mmCIF file of C-alpha atoms in Angstrom:
data_model
loop_
_atom_site.group_PDB
_atom_site.id
_atom_site.type_symbol
_atom_site.label_atom_id
_atom_site.label_comp_id
_atom_site.label_asym_id
_atom_site.label_seq_id
_atom_site.Cartn_x
_atom_site.Cartn_y
_atom_site.Cartn_z
ATOM 1 C CA UNK C 67 -0.035 0.356 0.084
ATOM 2 C CA UNK C 68 1.019 3.038 -1.168
ATOM 3 C CA UNK C 69 0.764 7.224 -0.336
ATOM 4 C CA UNK C 70 -0.200 8.936 -3.371
ATOM 5 C CA UNK C 71 0.465 12.522 -4.040
ATOM 6 C CA UNK C 72 -0.702 13.913 -7.164
ATOM 7 C CA UNK C 73 -1.137 17.594 -8.150
ATOM 8 C CA UNK C 74 -4.114 17.727 -6.280
ATOM 9 C CA UNK C 75 -2.000 16.668 -3.056
ATOM 10 C CA UNK C 76 -5.182 13.378 -2.045
ATOM 11 C CA UNK C 77 -4.839 12.130 1.189
ATOM 12 C CA UNK C 78 -5.361 8.778 0.508
ATOM 13 C CA UNK C 79 -4.093 5.355 -0.140
ATOM 14 C CA UNK C 80 -3.757 3.528 -3.415
ATOM 15 C CA UNK C 81 -4.350 0.302 -3.021
ATOM 16 C CA UNK C 82 -2.158 -2.808 -5.243
ATOM 17 C CA UNK C 83 -4.737 -5.180 -5.294
ATOM 18 C CA UNK C 84 -6.973 -7.520 -7.480
ATOM 19 C CA UNK C 85 -10.618 -6.575 -7.208
ATOM 20 C CA UNK C 86 -11.614 -10.350 -6.522
ATOM 21 C CA UNK C 87 -10.634 -9.634 -2.994
ATOM 22 C CA UNK C 88 -13.333 -7.137 -3.165
ATOM 23 C CA UNK C 89 -16.063 -9.114 -4.530
ATOM 24 C CA UNK C 90 -18.196 -12.012 -2.727
ATOM 25 C CA UNK C 91 -18.154 -13.289 -6.177
ATOM 26 C CA UNK C 92 -14.733 -13.809 -6.318
ATOM 27 C CA UNK C 93 -14.189 -12.671 -9.857
ATOM 28 C CA UNK C 94 -12.335 -8.927 -10.840
ATOM 29 C CA UNK C 95 -8.966 -8.101 -12.367
ATOM 30 C CA UNK C 96 -6.953 -5.346 -11.912
ATOM 31 C CA UNK C 97 -7.913 -1.551 -11.622
ATOM 32 C CA UNK C 98 -5.998 1.763 -12.587
ATOM 33 C CA UNK C 99 -7.611 3.786 -9.805
ATOM 34 C CA UNK C 100 -8.307 1.587 -6.349
ATOM 35 C CA UNK C 101 -8.460 3.949 -3.489
ATOM 36 C CA UNK C 102 -8.908 3.592 0.538
ATOM 37 C CA UNK C 103 -9.809 6.214 1.723
ATOM 38 C CA UNK C 104 -9.614 7.532 5.631
ATOM 39 C CA UNK C 105 -11.753 10.290 6.480
ATOM 40 C CA UNK C 106 -14.575 12.130 4.670
ATOM 41 C CA UNK C 107 -12.353 14.936 3.118
ATOM 42 C CA UNK C 108 -10.713 12.383 1.633
ATOM 43 C CA UNK C 109 -13.644 11.307 -0.372
ATOM 44 C CA UNK C 110 -14.807 14.669 -1.195
ATOM 45 C CA UNK C 111 -11.028 15.327 -2.691
ATOM 46 C CA UNK C 112 -11.274 12.384 -4.812
ATOM 47 C CA UNK C 113 -14.720 12.923 -6.493
ATOM 48 C CA UNK C 114 -14.089 16.373 -7.368
ATOM 49 C CA UNK C 115 -10.070 15.181 -8.683
ATOM 50 C CA UNK C 116 -11.845 12.801 -10.714
ATOM 51 C CA UNK C 117 -14.834 14.989 -11.966
ATOM 52 C CA UNK C 118 -11.455 17.644 -12.837
ATOM 53 C CA UNK C 119 -10.513 14.398 -15.032
ATOM 54 C CA UNK C 120 -13.519 12.996 -16.209
ATOM 55 C CA UNK C 121 -13.241 10.152 -14.871
ATOM 56 C CA UNK C 122 -16.402 7.891 -12.942
ATOM 57 C CA UNK C 123 -16.320 7.259 -9.789
ATOM 58 C CA UNK C 124 -17.755 3.501 -7.730
ATOM 59 C CA UNK C 125 -17.960 3.470 -3.994
ATOM 60 C CA UNK C 126 -17.602 -0.055 -2.810
ATOM 61 C CA UNK C 127 -18.280 -1.501 0.294
ATOM 62 C CA UNK C 128 -18.707 -5.408 1.260
ATOM 63 C CA UNK C 129 -18.919 -6.186 -2.606
ATOM 64 C CA UNK C 130 -21.998 -7.939 -2.066
ATOM 65 C CA UNK C 131 -23.719 -7.770 -5.235
ATOM 66 C CA UNK C 132 -21.117 -6.486 -7.726
ATOM 67 C CA UNK C 133 -19.857 -8.312 -10.470
ATOM 68 C CA UNK C 134 -16.312 -6.825 -11.925
ATOM 69 C CA UNK C 135 -15.134 -6.678 -15.473
ATOM 70 C CA UNK C 136 -12.865 -4.435 -16.990
ATOM 71 C CA UNK C 137 -13.097 -1.689 -15.105
ATOM 72 C CA UNK C 138 -11.795 0.705 -17.332
ATOM 73 C CA UNK C 139 -10.411 4.120 -15.265
ATOM 74 C CA UNK C 140 -13.354 3.918 -12.738
ATOM 75 C CA UNK C 141 -12.251 5.644 -9.842
ATOM 76 C CA UNK C 142 -12.599 2.380 -7.375
ATOM 77 C CA UNK C 143 -13.232 4.420 -3.612
ATOM 78 C CA UNK C 144 -13.392 1.441 -0.784
ATOM 79 C CA UNK C 145 -14.897 2.370 2.437
ATOM 80 C CA UNK C 146 -12.562 0.184 4.385
ATOM 81 C CA UNK C 147 -10.241 2.391 6.212
ATOM 82 C CA UNK C 148 -12.573 5.092 6.870
ATOM 83 C CA UNK C 149 -13.505 5.386 10.944
ATOM 84 C CA UNK C 150 -15.844 3.096 13.118
ATOM 85 C CA UNK C 151 -19.136 4.624 14.315
ATOM 86 C CA UNK C 152 -21.116 3.384 16.210
ATOM 87 C CA UNK C 153 -23.501 5.386 18.533
ATOM 88 C CA UNK C 154 -27.184 5.138 20.703
ATOM 89 C CA UNK C 155 -29.240 7.698 21.604
ATOM 90 C CA UNK C 156 -32.294 6.437 22.929
ATOM 91 C CA UNK C 157 -33.591 4.371 19.812
ATOM 92 C CA UNK C 158 -31.833 5.958 17.477
ATOM 93 C CA UNK C 159 -28.502 4.332 16.378
ATOM 94 C CA UNK C 160 -25.782 6.066 14.471
ATOM 95 C CA UNK C 161 -23.470 4.163 12.374
ATOM 96 C CA UNK C 162 -20.671 4.035 10.107
ATOM 97 C CA UNK C 163 -21.132 2.899 6.168
ATOM 98 C CA UNK C 164 -18.460 0.603 6.661
ATOM 99 C CA UNK C 165 -19.782 -1.808 8.980
ATOM 100 C CA UNK C 166 -21.219 -5.239 8.260
ATOM 101 C CA UNK C 167 -24.586 -5.698 8.708
ATOM 102 C CA UNK C 168 -23.765 -9.037 11.062
ATOM 103 C CA UNK C 169 -21.696 -6.512 13.493
ATOM 104 C CA UNK C 170 -24.290 -3.779 13.407
ATOM 105 C CA UNK C 171 -27.238 -6.431 14.088
ATOM 106 C CA UNK C 172 -25.406 -7.729 17.254
ATOM 107 C CA UNK C 173 -23.999 -4.006 18.579
ATOM 108 C CA UNK C 174 -27.670 -2.662 18.268
ATOM 109 C CA UNK C 175 -28.728 -6.279 20.019
ATOM 110 C CA UNK C 176 -26.261 -5.220 23.491
ATOM 111 C CA UNK C 177 -28.258 -2.485 23.884
ATOM 112 C CA UNK C 178 -31.590 -4.207 23.590
ATOM 113 C CA UNK C 179 -32.291 -2.573 20.256
ATOM 114 C CA UNK C 180 -33.662 -4.668 17.338
ATOM 115 C CA UNK C 181 -36.257 -4.977 14.329
ATOM 116 C CA UNK C 182 -33.563 -5.431 11.653
ATOM 117 C CA UNK C 183 -32.937 -8.631 12.009
ATOM 118 C CA UNK C 184 -34.588 -9.769 8.451
ATOM 119 C CA UNK C 185 -31.400 -8.573 6.740
ATOM 120 C CA UNK C 186 -29.365 -11.009 8.876
ATOM 121 C CA UNK C 187 -27.166 -13.301 6.712
ATOM 122 C CA UNK C 188 -26.889 -10.662 3.721
ATOM 123 C CA UNK C 189 -22.978 -10.244 3.584
ATOM 124 C CA UNK C 190 -22.854 -6.395 3.190
ATOM 125 C CA UNK C 191 -21.737 -3.097 4.170
ATOM 126 C CA UNK C 192 -24.762 -1.067 6.022
ATOM 127 C CA UNK C 193 -23.852 1.521 2.718
ATOM 128 C CA UNK C 194 -24.237 -1.059 0.239
ATOM 129 C CA UNK C 195 -27.057 -1.733 1.833
ATOM 130 C CA UNK C 196 -29.016 1.200 1.399
ATOM 131 C CA UNK C 197 -27.835 2.419 -1.715
ATOM 132 C CA UNK C 198 -30.001 -0.848 -2.883
ATOM 133 C CA UNK C 199 -32.675 -0.963 -0.351
ATOM 134 C CA UNK C 200 -31.620 -4.259 0.951
ATOM 135 C CA UNK C 201 -34.559 -6.297 2.290
ATOM 136 C CA UNK C 202 -36.450 -9.785 2.814
ATOM 137 C CA UNK C 203 -39.776 -10.876 3.799
ATOM 138 C CA UNK C 204 -41.486 -8.361 3.051
ATOM 139 C CA UNK C 205 -39.618 -5.365 4.658
ATOM 140 C CA UNK C 206 -36.851 -3.450 3.721
ATOM 141 C CA UNK C 207 -34.202 -1.253 4.847
ATOM 142 C CA UNK C 208 -35.960 2.189 4.946
ATOM 143 C CA UNK C 209 -38.143 1.128 7.419
ATOM 144 C CA UNK C 210 -36.016 1.929 9.929
ATOM 145 C CA UNK C 211 -34.211 4.521 7.884
ATOM 146 C CA UNK C 212 -33.657 7.827 9.804
ATOM 147 C CA UNK C 213 -31.110 10.473 8.180
ATOM 148 C CA UNK C 214 -28.125 9.483 5.642
ATOM 149 C CA UNK C 215 -25.197 11.613 5.472
ATOM 150 C CA UNK C 216 -23.309 11.088 1.876
ATOM 151 C CA UNK C 217 -21.116 13.019 -0.408
ATOM 152 C CA UNK C 218 -22.465 13.814 -3.714
ATOM 153 C CA UNK C 219 -21.129 13.054 -7.345
ATOM 154 C CA UNK C 220 -19.716 16.804 -6.393
ATOM 155 C CA UNK C 221 -17.669 15.909 -4.023
ATOM 156 C CA UNK C 222 -20.464 18.224 -1.357
ATOM 157 C CA UNK C 223 -21.403 16.522 2.044
ATOM 158 C CA UNK C 224 -24.799 15.831 2.671
ATOM 159 C CA UNK C 225 -26.910 15.153 5.467
ATOM 160 C CA UNK C 226 -30.401 14.544 4.628
ATOM 161 C CA UNK C 227 -33.934 13.030 6.139
ATOM 162 C CA UNK C 228 -34.932 10.065 4.726
ATOM 163 C CA UNK C 229 -38.386 11.099 4.122
ATOM 164 C CA UNK C 230 -36.672 13.297 1.335
ATOM 165 C CA UNK C 231 -34.882 10.156 -0.162
ATOM 166 C CA UNK C 232 -36.821 8.493 -2.557
ATOM 167 C CA UNK C 233 -36.578 4.580 -2.904
ATOM 168 C CA UNK C 234 -38.220 1.771 -4.187
ATOM 169 C CA UNK C 235 -37.904 -2.573 -4.230
ATOM 170 C CA UNK C 236 -34.147 -2.471 -4.127
ATOM 171 C CA UNK C 237 -33.419 0.946 -5.570
ATOM 172 C CA UNK C 238 -33.064 4.214 -4.449
ATOM 173 C CA UNK C 239 -32.142 7.721 -5.593
ATOM 174 C CA UNK C 240 -29.198 8.345 -3.922
ATOM 175 C CA UNK C 241 -26.080 9.455 -5.635
ATOM 176 C CA UNK C 242 -22.659 9.409 -4.567
ATOM 177 C CA UNK C 243 -20.245 7.839 -1.457
ATOM 178 C CA UNK C 244 -22.626 7.199 2.130
ATOM 179 C CA UNK C 245 -20.592 7.952 4.775
ATOM 180 C CA UNK C 246 -23.014 7.089 7.881
ATOM 181 C CA UNK C 247 -26.255 6.768 9.130
ATOM 182 C CA UNK C 248 -28.589 6.477 11.661
ATOM 183 C CA UNK C 249 -31.543 4.346 12.626
ATOM 184 C CA UNK C 250 -34.985 4.383 14.421
ATOM 185 C CA UNK C 251 -34.602 0.664 16.067
ATOM 186 C CA UNK C 252 -37.320 -1.346 17.857
ATOM 187 C CA UNK C 253 -36.891 -1.914 21.930
ATOM 188 C CA UNK C 254 -36.351 -5.594 21.930
ATOM 189 C CA UNK C 255 -35.011 -7.928 24.486
ATOM 190 C CA UNK C 256 -31.561 -9.348 23.602
ATOM 191 C CA UNK C 257 -33.191 -12.460 23.552
ATOM 192 C CA UNK C 258 -36.048 -11.850 21.336
ATOM 193 C CA UNK C 259 -33.529 -10.492 18.901
ATOM 194 C CA UNK C 260 -30.984 -13.515 19.019
ATOM 195 C CA UNK C 261 -33.978 -15.576 18.251
ATOM 196 C CA UNK C 262 -35.285 -13.691 15.045
ATOM 197 C CA UNK C 263 -31.912 -13.165 13.820
ATOM 198 C CA UNK C 264 -31.294 -17.347 13.965
ATOM 199 C CA UNK C 265 -34.231 -17.508 12.753
ATOM 200 C CA UNK C 266 -33.755 -15.244 9.910
ATOM 201 C CA UNK C 267 -30.235 -17.004 9.271
ATOM 202 C CA UNK C 268 -31.471 -20.714 9.485
ATOM 203 C CA UNK C 269 -34.258 -19.509 6.367
ATOM 204 C CA UNK C 270 -31.493 -18.303 4.478
ATOM 205 C CA UNK C 271 -29.602 -21.460 4.388
ATOM 206 C CA UNK C 272 -32.469 -23.196 4.246
ATOM 207 C CA UNK C 273 -33.157 -21.958 0.710
ATOM 208 C CA UNK C 274 -29.858 -20.356 -0.804
ATOM 209 C CA UNK C 275 -26.434 -22.210 -1.788
ATOM 210 C CA UNK C 276 -23.900 -20.390 0.618
ATOM 211 C CA UNK C 277 -21.537 -23.468 -0.152
ATOM 212 C CA UNK C 278 -19.794 -21.553 -3.373
ATOM 213 C CA UNK C 279 -19.251 -17.602 -4.234
ATOM 214 C CA UNK C 280 -22.146 -15.927 -5.197
ATOM 215 C CA UNK C 281 -23.266 -12.286 -5.037
ATOM 216 C CA UNK C 282 -27.187 -14.025 -3.824
ATOM 217 C CA UNK C 283 -30.254 -13.092 -6.204
ATOM 218 C CA UNK C 284 -29.025 -12.433 -9.612
ATOM 219 C CA UNK C 285 -32.155 -10.488 -10.643
ATOM 220 C CA UNK C 286 -34.911 -8.380 -8.809
ATOM 221 C CA UNK C 287 -38.213 -10.216 -8.880
ATOM 222 C CA UNK C 288 -41.019 -9.090 -11.059
ATOM 223 C CA UNK C 289 -44.009 -8.067 -9.495
ATOM 224 C CA UNK C 290 -46.214 -11.214 -8.323
ATOM 225 C CA UNK C 291 -43.347 -13.333 -9.564
ATOM 226 C CA UNK C 292 -40.534 -14.811 -8.495
ATOM 227 C CA UNK C 293 -37.587 -14.640 -10.493
ATOM 228 C CA UNK C 294 -35.654 -18.090 -9.294
ATOM 229 C CA UNK C 295 -39.143 -19.880 -9.999
ATOM 230 C CA UNK C 296 -39.310 -18.588 -13.184
ATOM 231 C CA UNK C 297 -35.402 -19.593 -14.228
ATOM 232 C CA UNK C 298 -36.306 -22.857 -12.698
ATOM 233 C CA UNK C 299 -39.606 -23.321 -15.108
ATOM 234 C CA UNK C 300 -37.592 -22.195 -17.931
ATOM 235 C CA UNK C 301 -35.254 -25.476 -17.522
ATOM 236 C CA UNK C 302 -31.893 -23.593 -16.690
ATOM 237 C CA UNK C 303 -31.748 -24.660 -13.069
ATOM 238 C CA UNK C 304 -28.015 -26.587 -13.324
ATOM 239 C CA UNK C 305 -26.780 -24.576 -16.468
ATOM 240 C CA UNK C 306 -23.163 -24.138 -16.388
ATOM 241 C CA UNK C 307 -20.427 -21.993 -18.340
ATOM 242 C CA UNK C 308 -16.724 -22.431 -17.659
ATOM 243 C CA UNK C 309 -16.674 -22.463 -14.298
ATOM 244 C CA UNK C 310 -20.143 -20.198 -13.366
ATOM 245 C CA UNK C 311 -23.552 -22.286 -13.049
ATOM 246 C CA UNK C 312 -27.135 -21.298 -12.235
ATOM 247 C CA UNK C 313 -27.562 -22.576 -8.868
ATOM 248 C CA UNK C 314 -29.562 -26.247 -8.426
ATOM 249 C CA UNK C 315 -30.665 -25.159 -4.615
ATOM 250 C CA UNK C 316 -31.710 -21.611 -5.866
ATOM 251 C CA UNK C 317 -32.294 -20.429 -9.417
ATOM 252 C CA UNK C 318 -32.000 -16.857 -9.002
ATOM 253 C CA UNK C 319 -28.544 -17.515 -7.821
ATOM 254 C CA UNK C 320 -24.882 -17.661 -10.129
ATOM 255 C CA UNK C 321 -22.177 -19.626 -7.851
ATOM 256 C CA UNK C 322 -18.587 -19.082 -8.569
ATOM 257 C CA UNK C 323 -17.119 -23.346 -8.506
ATOM 258 C CA UNK C 324 -13.637 -22.174 -9.109
ATOM 259 C CA UNK C 325 -12.309 -20.201 -11.342
ATOM 260 C CA UNK C 326 -15.369 -18.733 -12.750
ATOM 261 C CA UNK C 327 -14.523 -15.376 -15.504
ATOM 262 C CA UNK C 328 -16.855 -11.830 -15.932
ATOM 263 C CA UNK C 329 -17.435 -13.662 -19.490
ATOM 264 C CA UNK C 330 -18.869 -17.167 -17.811
ATOM 265 C CA UNK C 331 -21.206 -15.071 -15.666
ATOM 266 C CA UNK C 332 -22.411 -12.436 -18.153
ATOM 267 C CA UNK C 333 -23.228 -14.917 -20.302
ATOM 268 C CA UNK C 334 -25.127 -17.019 -18.033
ATOM 269 C CA UNK C 335 -27.060 -13.384 -17.221
ATOM 270 C CA UNK C 336 -27.886 -12.996 -20.710
ATOM 271 C CA UNK C 337 -29.325 -16.470 -21.385
ATOM 272 C CA UNK C 338 -31.466 -16.085 -18.619
ATOM 273 C CA UNK C 339 -33.003 -13.094 -19.463
ATOM 274 C CA UNK C 340 -33.085 -14.334 -22.917
ATOM 275 C CA UNK C 341 -34.839 -17.484 -22.229
ATOM 276 C CA UNK C 342 -37.208 -16.083 -19.392
ATOM 277 C CA UNK C 343 -38.376 -12.953 -22.156
ATOM 278 C CA UNK C 344 -39.115 -15.875 -24.786
ATOM 279 C CA UNK C 345 -40.923 -17.900 -22.675
ATOM 280 C CA UNK C 346 -42.293 -16.469 -20.042
ATOM 281 C CA UNK C 347 -42.520 -12.538 -21.920
ATOM 282 C CA UNK C 348 -40.631 -11.071 -19.007
ATOM 283 C CA UNK C 349 -37.717 -8.924 -19.030
ATOM 284 C CA UNK C 350 -35.919 -9.904 -15.645
ATOM 285 C CA UNK C 351 -34.274 -6.828 -14.267
ATOM 286 C CA UNK C 352 -30.999 -7.108 -12.821
ATOM 287 C CA UNK C 353 -30.235 -6.959 -9.048
ATOM 288 C CA UNK C 354 -26.655 -6.717 -9.032
ATOM 289 C CA UNK C 355 -24.220 -4.468 -10.303
ATOM 290 C CA UNK C 356 -22.025 -5.065 -13.342
ATOM 291 C CA UNK C 357 -19.367 -3.641 -13.990
ATOM 292 C CA UNK C 358 -17.587 -3.557 -17.352
#
């Protein structure tokens, strides 16, 4: 890891590393600009510098839903070295965007605060979960979100009440890098929180394939339908290209059985979309982000 000082004197770090380390799919090559800022000022400076060079930015946290291809000259901003924040004020919990969901739920539980156990088992960071409005079991993260602080695409720090944000099924209007957020949680006993968390995780392991790397649900569920069921009904479950396979356990998961490449996974995605469109008349929309 080496310190980078360019003409703009960006106080950040350039990481010499492969992107496959930062993706749950374990796929990804090298990046020209892989940066790990240490504070809000760093992020703001990086974004402004990227803008001056007409470079796109890509915030990356847990990498739980990003498929990396050729990222080109995108400026990839990691949250790994940002300060950890966890503060409790009655039912309001303020947390840094780089905290893992599992850690957040466990820490809140120690204060007798819960309600968000429904996202237990999702291997994402808080920032990424907010960006995509993560959810399960008919609940979503915006049900508990109070406010967020983020750095917009111009490098400006903005704190905004969640009521002023647009959000929907696995989507939000947030454009930029989330730094921290506050949630209004429920008073619950530790015993109840733990039981609910373990129940959710048990259901996930029962339904989802966790024996191989994946990005979770590949496609959004169409209204009134389940993407996995549609893919299964089209006879695609188990289809394999290279080392990438449509999971035999849950057809909305594409797994990496060893050394799958971006092209392997991307080809499966295309086959799924084309087949479901042809047989069911439904256009499946990606839930994961494909960067290429």
